[in-house]
Amino acid sequence: MTTLRDVTTDTVDETRAEALRQELLRHLRGQGNVVNDHVAAAFAAVPRHRFLPDTSLDEAYADDAVITKLNDRGHPVSSVSAPWVQARMLELSGLGRGMRALEIGSGGYNAALMAELVGENGEVVSVDIDPEVTDRAQRLLAETGYDRVVRVQCADGTYGAGAAAPAEGFDAIVVTAQAPDLPPAWSDQLAPHGRLVVPLSFRGIHQVFAFGCEDGHLRSRGQTRCGFVGMQGDNRHTGHTIDLSDGDLRLGLNDDQHADADALRAALASATRTTTWTGVVLRNDEGVLPSLDLWLVATLSPCARIYASSRGVERGLSGWTIAAAATWEGGTLAYTTIRPATGGFELGVHAYGPNREQLADRLAERIRAWDSGGHRGSVEPTLRAYPAGTPVDQLAMGQIIDNRHTRLVISLP
Ligand SMILES: C[S@@+](CC[C@H](N)C(=O)[O-])C[C@H]1O[C@@H](n2cnc3c(N)ncnc32)[C@H](O)[C@@H]1O
């Protein structure tokens, strides 16, 4: 097997690093996140520890993200992502020999994996908005010899590669920061057969989708569940939050969602509540909550996240501090909650306001449909992205999410 990297000696125990790299690859294959032999060869070739020089070998080869930069408030703004998600996204990208690729969000390591996939005759452009990140990535790629294939550029990836985009478009664009929307540059710079792999956020859901072009819009062809650091720049997250009860219960809305804040606050203040228990149990360590959340977003409108503080839980406003699903209608609000049950927690719905019985029933019915319809294990909706302003009669059927640049339509098969 040929590899692009320069083989240089240094003080690290390279034999141990090689063994850990093979072990990581076995682990990724075992998970099913590495299937393709080219992706496997890339993971076998790229020395991850050389892109994480300040961490131990064990940390460098653990299947975890390594944070490389915090902002002033101590929140992570840059990292080298976890190997499992890098593997899954590269599998979804369809990258192969001689192709052109764009990475948005640099760390060095993932660009090196992409370089291994496209080979000497391919091309990788890696764009990051933060000059500290691009300086670091550039230096590490040069030290490992991958700068022969990867060009690093400091810019807002909202505009793709800008002037560096090839006229024929990229065969794959891999976005590695959580994006609320798909700016036009990404589809404009994508070759007609290309893949856009992007962690998208909508209605409080974080899910990676791989899109391909179809009849003037983008349609998802694969997905995986994962959260990333948020995108900065012109495609950063917006949205607004409504405080419903002294900071102890907050409703987070996307820009295209509206709720009557005063009426909902009044409903909460009345303290008159209906609680409907669904009989649906989340078993301990089952990890199916994201699938329920995705199911509700795909089948219920409006749908958003509600957040209870720990004081809100103490006050009995909710059974958990987790971001829960919520729906509302005028001055009525319904949201999911839990209570202990044998082997786990039973899902229920709290509802306040004049139509609380009906709205609680509607949300409870959706939860039961998720449970009984065989959706617990995985929910894989199709996501389509149309240019903003596309008339409704030209959209596929489904729940519509209106963003600045796109109308997203989420539908279940
Ligand atoms: C998870 S890290 C990238 C990880 C990297 N791809 C790797 O090797 O695993 C996300 C990066 O996205 C960058 N970023 C955030 N917003 C951006 C934007 N608008 N344009 C380009 N990069 C952005 C951040 O600076 C951060 O370095």
Tab-separated table of C-alpha atoms and ligand atoms in Angstrom:
chain	number	residue	atom	x	y	z
A	1	MET	CA	0.000	0.000	0.000
A	2	THR	CA	1.402	3.411	-0.899
A	3	THR	CA	0.773	6.379	1.321
A	4	LEU	CA	1.253	10.098	0.883
A	5	ARG	CA	2.812	10.799	4.239
A	6	ASP	CA	6.506	11.446	4.776
A	7	VAL	CA	7.919	8.755	6.992
A	8	THR	CA	10.080	10.650	9.474
A	9	THR	CA	11.490	9.564	12.783
A	10	ASP	CA	10.837	11.371	16.026
A	11	THR	CA	10.816	10.672	19.710
A	12	VAL	CA	7.368	9.027	19.789
A	13	ASP	CA	7.189	5.252	20.031
A	14	GLU	CA	6.123	4.714	16.425
A	15	THR	CA	5.746	0.959	16.865
A	16	ARG	CA	3.225	1.499	19.631
A	17	ALA	CA	1.486	4.228	17.611
A	18	GLU	CA	1.168	1.815	14.682
A	19	ALA	CA	-0.291	-0.869	16.956
A	20	LEU	CA	-2.814	1.599	18.434
A	21	ARG	CA	-3.745	2.755	14.934
A	22	GLN	CA	-4.453	-0.819	13.854
A	23	GLU	CA	-6.460	-1.362	17.025
A	24	LEU	CA	-8.517	1.789	16.337
A	25	LEU	CA	-9.168	0.601	12.790
A	26	ARG	CA	-10.342	-2.822	14.040
A	27	HIS	CA	-12.654	-1.007	16.440
A	28	LEU	CA	-14.075	1.230	13.652
A	29	ARG	CA	-14.626	-1.806	11.423
A	30	GLY	CA	-16.280	-3.646	14.292
A	31	GLN	CA	-18.688	-0.735	14.802
A	32	GLY	CA	-19.532	-0.767	11.094
A	33	ASN	CA	-18.344	2.820	10.677
A	34	VAL	CA	-15.497	1.731	8.381
A	35	VAL	CA	-16.724	-0.543	5.606
A	36	ASN	CA	-14.931	0.698	2.496
A	37	ASP	CA	-11.372	-0.626	2.048
A	38	HIS	CA	-10.098	2.770	0.841
A	39	VAL	CA	-11.379	4.411	4.015
A	40	ALA	CA	-9.746	1.609	6.018
A	41	ALA	CA	-6.454	2.173	4.198
A	42	ALA	CA	-6.626	5.900	4.968
A	43	PHE	CA	-7.133	5.215	8.693
A	44	ALA	CA	-4.271	2.722	8.600
A	45	ALA	CA	-1.975	5.251	6.932
A	46	VAL	CA	-2.529	8.595	8.661
A	47	PRO	CA	-0.635	9.007	11.957
A	48	ARG	CA	-3.374	10.593	14.085
A	49	HIS	CA	-0.891	11.280	16.913
A	50	ARG	CA	1.121	13.595	14.646
A	51	PHE	CA	-1.996	15.824	14.428
A	52	LEU	CA	-2.394	15.748	18.211
A	53	PRO	CA	1.163	16.378	19.355
A	54	ASP	CA	0.080	17.645	22.793
A	55	THR	CA	-1.872	14.521	23.769
A	56	SER	CA	-0.734	11.071	24.824
A	57	LEU	CA	-0.715	8.243	22.280
A	58	ASP	CA	-3.612	6.600	24.110
A	59	GLU	CA	-5.731	9.761	23.862
A	60	ALA	CA	-4.754	10.311	20.251
A	61	TYR	CA	-5.993	6.827	19.300
A	62	ALA	CA	-9.090	6.741	21.517
A	63	ASP	CA	-12.387	6.923	19.632
A	64	ASP	CA	-13.081	10.402	20.993
A	65	ALA	CA	-12.869	13.996	19.865
A	66	VAL	CA	-9.884	15.941	21.197
A	67	ILE	CA	-10.634	19.577	21.925
A	68	THR	CA	-7.949	21.856	20.527
A	69	LYS	CA	-9.385	25.289	21.330
A	70	LEU	CA	-11.799	26.822	23.877
A	71	ASN	CA	-13.383	30.256	23.601
A	72	ASP	CA	-13.285	32.937	26.319
A	73	ARG	CA	-16.230	31.289	28.108
A	74	GLY	CA	-14.525	27.900	28.127
A	75	HIS	CA	-16.696	26.377	25.369
A	76	PRO	CA	-15.010	24.218	22.720
A	77	VAL	CA	-14.714	25.994	19.347
A	78	SER	CA	-12.295	23.637	17.638
A	79	SER	CA	-11.379	19.978	17.902
A	80	VAL	CA	-10.087	17.007	16.027
A	81	SER	CA	-13.333	15.086	15.686
A	82	ALA	CA	-13.927	11.558	16.963
A	83	PRO	CA	-12.620	8.865	14.584
A	84	TRP	CA	-16.001	7.090	14.363
A	85	VAL	CA	-17.751	10.182	12.981
A	86	GLN	CA	-14.857	11.031	10.656
A	87	ALA	CA	-15.041	7.470	9.326
A	88	ARG	CA	-18.789	7.609	8.849
A	89	MET	CA	-18.649	10.983	7.086
A	90	LEU	CA	-15.843	9.868	4.786
A	91	GLU	CA	-17.817	6.733	3.926
A	92	LEU	CA	-20.799	8.963	3.103
A	93	SER	CA	-18.625	11.324	1.020
A	94	GLY	CA	-17.892	8.686	-1.639
A	95	LEU	CA	-14.379	10.165	-2.065
A	96	GLY	CA	-11.979	8.207	-4.243
A	97	ARG	CA	-8.809	8.505	-6.302
A	98	GLY	CA	-8.269	11.709	-8.302
A	99	MET	CA	-11.287	13.507	-6.839
A	100	ARG	CA	-11.527	17.080	-5.580
A	101	ALA	CA	-12.754	17.689	-2.063
A	102	LEU	CA	-13.535	20.591	0.199
A	103	GLU	CA	-13.371	20.332	3.975
A	104	ILE	CA	-15.055	23.124	5.939
A	105	GLY	CA	-13.579	23.257	9.453
A	106	SER	CA	-9.921	22.274	9.678
A	107	GLY	CA	-7.989	20.206	12.176
A	108	GLY	CA	-5.388	18.644	9.904
A	109	TYR	CA	-6.130	14.972	10.568
A	110	ASN	CA	-9.403	14.706	8.677
A	111	ALA	CA	-7.897	16.585	5.718
A	112	ALA	CA	-5.017	14.083	5.741
A	113	LEU	CA	-7.525	11.191	5.634
A	114	MET	CA	-9.216	12.922	2.704
A	115	ALA	CA	-5.806	13.323	1.031
A	116	GLU	CA	-5.201	9.580	1.359
A	117	LEU	CA	-8.576	8.924	-0.277
A	118	VAL	CA	-8.054	11.245	-3.278
A	119	GLY	CA	-4.339	10.426	-3.719
A	120	GLU	CA	-1.538	12.420	-5.391
A	121	ASN	CA	-3.722	13.309	-8.371
A	122	GLY	CA	-6.574	14.579	-6.271
A	123	GLU	CA	-7.030	17.836	-4.435
A	124	VAL	CA	-8.258	18.819	-0.967
A	125	VAL	CA	-9.049	22.374	0.089
A	126	SER	CA	-9.530	22.817	3.831
A	127	VAL	CA	-11.132	26.059	5.013
A	128	ASP	CA	-11.399	27.321	8.584
A	129	ILE	CA	-12.605	30.676	9.851
A	130	ASP	CA	-10.035	30.794	12.669
A	131	PRO	CA	-6.439	31.720	11.752
A	132	GLU	CA	-5.059	29.877	14.812
A	133	VAL	CA	-6.731	26.710	13.531
A	134	THR	CA	-5.503	27.124	9.953
A	135	ASP	CA	-1.936	27.910	11.133
A	136	ARG	CA	-1.943	24.766	13.254
A	137	ALA	CA	-3.450	22.581	10.527
A	138	GLN	CA	-1.085	23.976	7.891
A	139	ARG	CA	1.959	23.307	10.092
A	140	LEU	CA	0.939	19.728	10.955
A	141	LEU	CA	0.014	18.886	7.360
A	142	ALA	CA	3.427	20.208	6.226
A	143	GLU	CA	5.220	18.196	8.923
A	144	THR	CA	3.517	15.008	7.760
A	145	GLY	CA	3.852	15.686	4.019
A	146	TYR	CA	0.124	15.988	3.331
A	147	ASP	CA	0.522	19.602	2.219
A	148	ARG	CA	1.318	18.168	-1.221
A	149	VAL	CA	-2.403	17.488	-1.640
A	150	VAL	CA	-4.131	19.700	0.952
A	151	ARG	CA	-4.386	23.481	0.614
A	152	VAL	CA	-5.444	25.224	3.816
A	153	GLN	CA	-7.265	28.515	3.607
A	154	CYS	CA	-8.508	30.912	6.305
A	155	ALA	CA	-12.011	32.096	5.372
A	156	ASP	CA	-15.664	31.809	6.297
A	157	GLY	CA	-16.729	28.413	4.914
A	158	THR	CA	-20.241	29.808	4.412
A	159	TYR	CA	-18.832	30.763	1.017
A	160	GLY	CA	-17.272	27.362	0.360
A	161	ALA	CA	-13.781	27.621	-1.089
A	162	GLY	CA	-14.506	30.991	-2.724
A	163	ALA	CA	-12.212	31.586	-5.684
A	164	ALA	CA	-10.378	28.289	-5.001
A	165	ALA	CA	-13.475	26.262	-6.011
A	166	PRO	CA	-12.860	24.299	-9.235
A	167	ALA	CA	-15.054	25.198	-12.218
A	168	GLU	CA	-16.312	21.575	-12.400
A	169	GLY	CA	-17.256	21.679	-8.716
A	170	PHE	CA	-16.065	19.515	-5.818
A	171	ASP	CA	-16.772	15.796	-5.830
A	172	ALA	CA	-17.390	16.064	-2.110
A	173	ILE	CA	-17.851	18.849	0.401
A	174	VAL	CA	-17.447	17.705	3.994
A	175	VAL	CA	-18.586	20.225	6.592
A	176	THR	CA	-17.241	19.594	10.089
A	177	ALA	CA	-19.041	22.295	12.093
A	178	GLN	CA	-22.731	22.179	13.038
A	179	ALA	CA	-24.646	24.151	10.407
A	180	PRO	CA	-28.186	25.532	10.702
A	181	ASP	CA	-28.571	26.037	6.953
A	182	LEU	CA	-27.098	25.115	3.556
A	183	PRO	CA	-25.748	28.336	2.018
A	184	PRO	CA	-25.930	28.590	-1.794
A	185	ALA	CA	-22.132	28.371	-2.242
A	186	TRP	CA	-22.192	24.751	-1.085
A	187	SER	CA	-24.580	23.549	-3.769
A	188	ASP	CA	-23.061	25.909	-6.372
A	189	GLN	CA	-19.587	24.465	-5.713
A	190	LEU	CA	-20.755	20.848	-5.735
A	191	ALA	CA	-20.251	18.789	-8.929
A	192	PRO	CA	-23.562	17.420	-10.300
A	193	HIS	CA	-22.719	13.910	-9.015
A	194	GLY	CA	-21.079	15.241	-5.825
A	195	ARG	CA	-21.892	14.628	-2.168
A	196	LEU	CA	-22.410	17.318	0.462
A	197	VAL	CA	-21.881	15.812	3.913
A	198	VAL	CA	-22.983	18.165	6.649
A	199	PRO	CA	-23.997	18.101	10.320
A	200	LEU	CA	-27.291	19.971	10.265
A	201	SER	CA	-29.275	21.401	13.171
A	202	PHE	CA	-32.992	21.987	13.006
A	203	ARG	CA	-35.691	22.005	15.670
A	204	GLY	CA	-32.971	21.124	18.211
A	205	ILE	CA	-31.926	17.978	16.291
A	206	HIS	CA	-28.264	17.426	15.373
A	207	GLN	CA	-27.807	14.936	12.551
A	208	VAL	CA	-25.225	14.476	9.801
A	209	PHE	CA	-26.770	14.163	6.325
A	210	ALA	CA	-25.092	13.294	3.019
A	211	PHE	CA	-26.887	15.096	0.192
A	212	GLY	CA	-26.789	14.558	-3.562
A	213	CYS	CA	-28.317	16.756	-6.286
A	214	GLU	CA	-31.718	15.782	-7.645
A	215	ASP	CA	-34.021	17.829	-9.937
A	216	GLY	CA	-32.747	21.225	-8.817
A	217	HIS	CA	-32.661	20.450	-5.102
A	218	LEU	CA	-30.575	18.412	-2.667
A	219	ARG	CA	-31.841	15.093	-1.332
A	220	SER	CA	-30.321	13.140	1.541
A	221	ARG	CA	-28.759	9.768	0.682
A	222	GLY	CA	-27.455	8.769	4.076
A	223	GLN	CA	-27.166	10.019	7.627
A	224	THR	CA	-25.692	9.496	11.029
A	225	ARG	CA	-26.399	10.989	14.403
A	226	CYS	CA	-23.756	13.342	15.737
A	227	GLY	CA	-23.231	16.825	17.170
A	228	PHE	CA	-20.331	19.140	16.288
A	229	VAL	CA	-19.071	22.509	17.466
A	230	GLY	CA	-21.337	25.219	16.118
A	231	MET	CA	-20.597	27.057	12.926
A	232	GLN	CA	-19.410	30.665	13.250
A	233	GLY	CA	-19.521	33.402	10.609
A	234	ASP	CA	-22.408	34.112	8.283
A	235	ASN	CA	-23.971	30.653	8.698
A	236	ARG	CA	-24.012	30.739	12.500
A	237	HIS	CA	-27.005	29.691	14.529
A	238	THR	CA	-29.744	32.198	15.181
A	239	GLY	CA	-33.191	31.474	16.643
A	240	HIS	CA	-34.727	32.691	19.864
A	241	THR	CA	-35.732	31.428	23.277
A	242	ILE	CA	-38.912	32.203	25.218
A	243	ASP	CA	-38.679	32.167	29.003
A	244	LEU	CA	-41.918	30.581	30.221
A	245	SER	CA	-41.390	30.489	33.986
A	246	ASP	CA	-38.708	32.599	35.726
A	247	GLY	CA	-35.882	31.035	33.736
A	248	ASP	CA	-36.882	27.495	34.805
A	249	LEU	CA	-38.623	26.472	31.584
A	250	ARG	CA	-37.494	27.845	28.216
A	251	LEU	CA	-38.814	27.148	24.742
A	252	GLY	CA	-36.161	27.306	21.988
A	253	LEU	CA	-37.468	28.241	18.552
A	254	ASN	CA	-36.000	28.419	15.059
A	255	ASP	CA	-36.404	31.722	13.214
A	256	ASP	CA	-39.397	30.416	11.232
A	257	GLN	CA	-41.308	29.493	14.416
A	258	HIS	CA	-43.531	31.775	16.441
A	259	ALA	CA	-45.359	31.311	19.713
A	260	ASP	CA	-47.553	33.610	21.780
A	261	ALA	CA	-45.111	34.080	24.656
A	262	ASP	CA	-47.512	36.008	26.908
A	263	ALA	CA	-50.303	33.460	26.487
A	264	LEU	CA	-47.967	30.530	27.174
A	265	ARG	CA	-46.494	32.256	30.241
A	266	ALA	CA	-50.023	32.875	31.519
A	267	ALA	CA	-50.876	29.187	31.000
A	268	LEU	CA	-47.816	28.156	33.034
A	269	ALA	CA	-48.590	30.738	35.727
A	270	SER	CA	-52.116	29.314	36.153
A	271	ALA	CA	-50.452	26.072	37.337
A	272	THR	CA	-53.422	24.127	35.940
A	273	ARG	CA	-51.934	21.134	34.216
A	274	THR	CA	-52.900	17.883	32.544
A	275	THR	CA	-50.418	15.010	32.618
A	276	THR	CA	-50.877	12.030	30.314
A	277	TRP	CA	-48.705	8.952	30.832
A	278	THR	CA	-48.074	7.008	27.640
A	279	GLY	CA	-47.104	3.548	28.901
A	280	VAL	CA	-43.983	3.847	26.692
A	281	VAL	CA	-40.833	3.067	28.678
A	282	LEU	CA	-37.322	4.253	27.835
A	283	ARG	CA	-35.189	1.415	29.108
A	284	ASN	CA	-31.991	2.370	30.954
A	285	ASP	CA	-29.019	2.740	28.556
A	286	GLU	CA	-31.278	2.150	25.565
A	287	GLY	CA	-30.270	5.451	23.950
A	288	VAL	CA	-33.362	5.817	21.765
A	289	LEU	CA	-34.362	9.330	22.752
A	290	PRO	CA	-32.759	10.955	19.648
A	291	SER	CA	-34.816	8.627	17.458
A	292	LEU	CA	-38.017	9.746	19.243
A	293	ASP	CA	-37.011	13.399	18.851
A	294	LEU	CA	-36.386	12.934	15.127
A	295	TRP	CA	-39.690	11.079	14.744
A	296	LEU	CA	-41.583	13.895	16.469
A	297	VAL	CA	-39.905	16.587	14.330
A	298	ALA	CA	-40.781	14.600	11.202
A	299	THR	CA	-44.413	13.979	12.156
A	300	LEU	CA	-45.585	16.810	14.402
A	301	SER	CA	-46.014	20.517	13.742
A	302	PRO	CA	-45.094	22.751	15.404
A	303	CYS	CA	-42.286	20.969	17.195
A	304	ALA	CA	-39.404	22.472	19.165
A	305	ARG	CA	-37.245	21.841	22.238
A	306	ILE	CA	-38.093	22.834	25.767
A	307	TYR	CA	-35.447	23.117	28.477
A	308	ALA	CA	-36.124	22.787	32.205
A	309	SER	CA	-33.487	23.950	34.675
A	310	SER	CA	-32.728	21.775	37.695
A	311	ARG	CA	-34.761	24.262	39.743
A	312	GLY	CA	-37.575	23.719	37.205
A	313	VAL	CA	-37.395	19.978	37.943
A	314	GLU	CA	-37.433	20.701	41.696
A	315	ARG	CA	-40.484	22.901	41.131
A	316	GLY	CA	-42.178	19.978	39.363
A	317	LEU	CA	-42.319	21.699	35.963
A	318	SER	CA	-40.654	18.698	34.337
A	319	GLY	CA	-39.252	15.282	35.202
A	320	TRP	CA	-35.916	15.964	33.478
A	321	THR	CA	-33.473	18.663	32.457
A	322	ILE	CA	-32.963	17.080	29.047
A	323	ALA	CA	-33.963	19.070	25.939
A	324	ALA	CA	-37.498	17.717	25.560
A	325	ALA	CA	-39.910	17.834	22.623
A	326	ALA	CA	-42.671	20.433	22.802
A	327	THR	CA	-45.660	21.487	20.739
A	328	TRP	CA	-48.028	24.425	21.207
A	329	GLU	CA	-51.194	26.010	19.854
A	330	GLY	CA	-52.228	29.526	20.831
A	331	GLY	CA	-51.970	29.654	24.615
A	332	THR	CA	-51.636	25.877	25.077
A	333	LEU	CA	-48.309	24.090	25.500
A	334	ALA	CA	-47.512	20.353	25.707
A	335	TYR	CA	-44.089	18.776	26.274
A	336	THR	CA	-42.548	15.425	27.088
A	337	THR	CA	-41.561	14.421	30.600
A	338	ILE	CA	-40.644	11.212	32.432
A	339	ARG	CA	-41.280	9.321	35.639
A	340	PRO	CA	-39.392	6.300	36.998
A	341	ALA	CA	-40.711	2.925	35.832
A	342	THR	CA	-39.454	-0.657	36.119
A	343	GLY	CA	-36.225	-0.924	34.106
A	344	GLY	CA	-36.234	2.702	33.020
A	345	PHE	CA	-38.484	5.729	32.690
A	346	GLU	CA	-41.999	6.095	31.390
A	347	LEU	CA	-42.621	8.896	28.919
A	348	GLY	CA	-45.448	11.280	29.594
A	349	VAL	CA	-46.767	14.644	28.503
A	350	HIS	CA	-47.363	17.723	30.641
A	351	ALA	CA	-49.759	20.267	29.129
A	352	TYR	CA	-50.911	23.725	30.242
A	353	GLY	CA	-53.510	26.051	28.746
A	354	PRO	CA	-57.116	25.976	27.536
A	355	ASN	CA	-56.742	23.009	25.140
A	356	ARG	CA	-54.375	21.029	27.311
A	357	GLU	CA	-56.293	17.735	27.155
A	358	GLN	CA	-56.332	17.668	23.334
A	359	LEU	CA	-52.728	18.790	22.895
A	360	ALA	CA	-51.476	16.304	25.516
A	361	ASP	CA	-53.370	13.533	23.686
A	362	ARG	CA	-51.903	14.576	20.344
A	363	LEU	CA	-48.316	14.471	21.603
A	364	ALA	CA	-48.915	11.241	23.554
A	365	GLU	CA	-50.402	9.619	20.438
A	366	ARG	CA	-47.233	10.493	18.456
A	367	ILE	CA	-45.056	8.933	21.168
A	368	ARG	CA	-47.126	5.752	21.155
A	369	ALA	CA	-47.006	5.623	17.329
A	370	TRP	CA	-43.202	5.838	17.494
A	371	ASP	CA	-43.133	2.992	19.988
A	372	SER	CA	-45.611	0.682	18.271
A	373	GLY	CA	-44.613	1.453	14.674
A	374	GLY	CA	-41.138	-0.090	14.883
A	375	HIS	CA	-39.312	3.264	14.970
A	376	ARG	CA	-37.561	2.926	18.320
A	377	GLY	CA	-34.278	1.615	16.943
A	378	SER	CA	-33.745	4.152	14.214
A	379	VAL	CA	-35.617	6.855	12.406
A	380	GLU	CA	-34.067	7.778	9.068
A	381	PRO	CA	-36.098	10.527	7.459
A	382	THR	CA	-35.398	11.871	4.004
A	383	LEU	CA	-34.361	15.499	4.034
A	384	ARG	CA	-34.713	17.648	0.944
A	385	ALA	CA	-33.288	21.153	0.611
A	386	TYR	CA	-34.900	23.540	-1.863
A	387	PRO	CA	-33.879	27.143	-2.486
A	388	ALA	CA	-35.688	29.583	-0.162
A	389	GLY	CA	-38.888	30.850	-1.743
A	390	THR	CA	-39.683	27.613	-3.639
A	391	PRO	CA	-43.522	27.469	-3.766
A	392	VAL	CA	-45.143	24.824	-1.568
A	393	ASP	CA	-46.658	23.016	-4.569
A	394	GLN	CA	-43.122	22.333	-5.824
A	395	LEU	CA	-41.972	20.769	-2.554
A	396	ALA	CA	-42.108	17.115	-1.553
A	397	MET	CA	-44.637	16.241	1.169
A	398	GLY	CA	-43.378	16.601	4.701
A	399	GLN	CA	-42.666	19.014	7.522
A	400	ILE	CA	-41.196	22.277	6.244
A	401	ILE	CA	-38.359	24.114	7.979
A	402	ASP	CA	-37.774	27.568	6.517
A	403	ASN	CA	-34.227	28.869	6.720
A	404	ARG	CA	-32.587	31.940	5.243
A	405	HIS	CA	-31.231	30.056	2.221
A	406	THR	CA	-33.254	26.863	2.046
A	407	ARG	CA	-36.628	25.294	2.631
A	408	LEU	CA	-35.877	21.946	4.251
A	409	VAL	CA	-38.546	19.272	3.920
A	410	ILE	CA	-38.334	16.321	6.274
A	411	SER	CA	-40.353	13.224	5.467
A	412	LEU	CA	-40.516	9.612	6.541
A	413	PRO	CA	-40.710	6.767	4.031
B	1	LIG	C1	-14.766	20.056	14.785
B	1	LIG	S1	-13.629	21.258	14.241
B	1	LIG	C2	-12.994	20.610	12.737
B	1	LIG	C3	-12.394	19.252	12.861
B	1	LIG	C4	-11.543	18.814	11.713
B	1	LIG	N1	-12.290	18.726	10.486
B	1	LIG	C5	-10.870	17.483	12.010
B	1	LIG	O1	-9.739	17.281	11.582
B	1	LIG	O2	-11.437	16.645	12.684
B	1	LIG	C6	-14.722	22.529	13.633
B	1	LIG	C7	-14.009	23.700	13.038
B	1	LIG	O3	-14.953	24.462	12.303
B	1	LIG	C8	-14.464	25.774	12.279
B	1	LIG	N2	-15.517	26.688	11.821
B	1	LIG	C9	-16.585	27.160	12.505
B	1	LIG	N3	-17.302	27.976	11.728
B	1	LIG	C10	-16.685	28.024	10.526
B	1	LIG	C11	-16.945	28.702	9.315
B	1	LIG	N4	-17.989	29.517	9.172
B	1	LIG	N5	-16.093	28.516	8.280
B	1	LIG	C12	-15.012	27.701	8.412
B	1	LIG	N6	-14.721	27.044	9.542
B	1	LIG	C13	-15.545	27.195	10.583
B	1	LIG	C14	-13.986	26.016	13.697
B	1	LIG	O4	-13.055	27.081	13.748
B	1	LIG	C15	-13.382	24.650	14.028
B	1	LIG	O5	-11.986	24.664	13.866
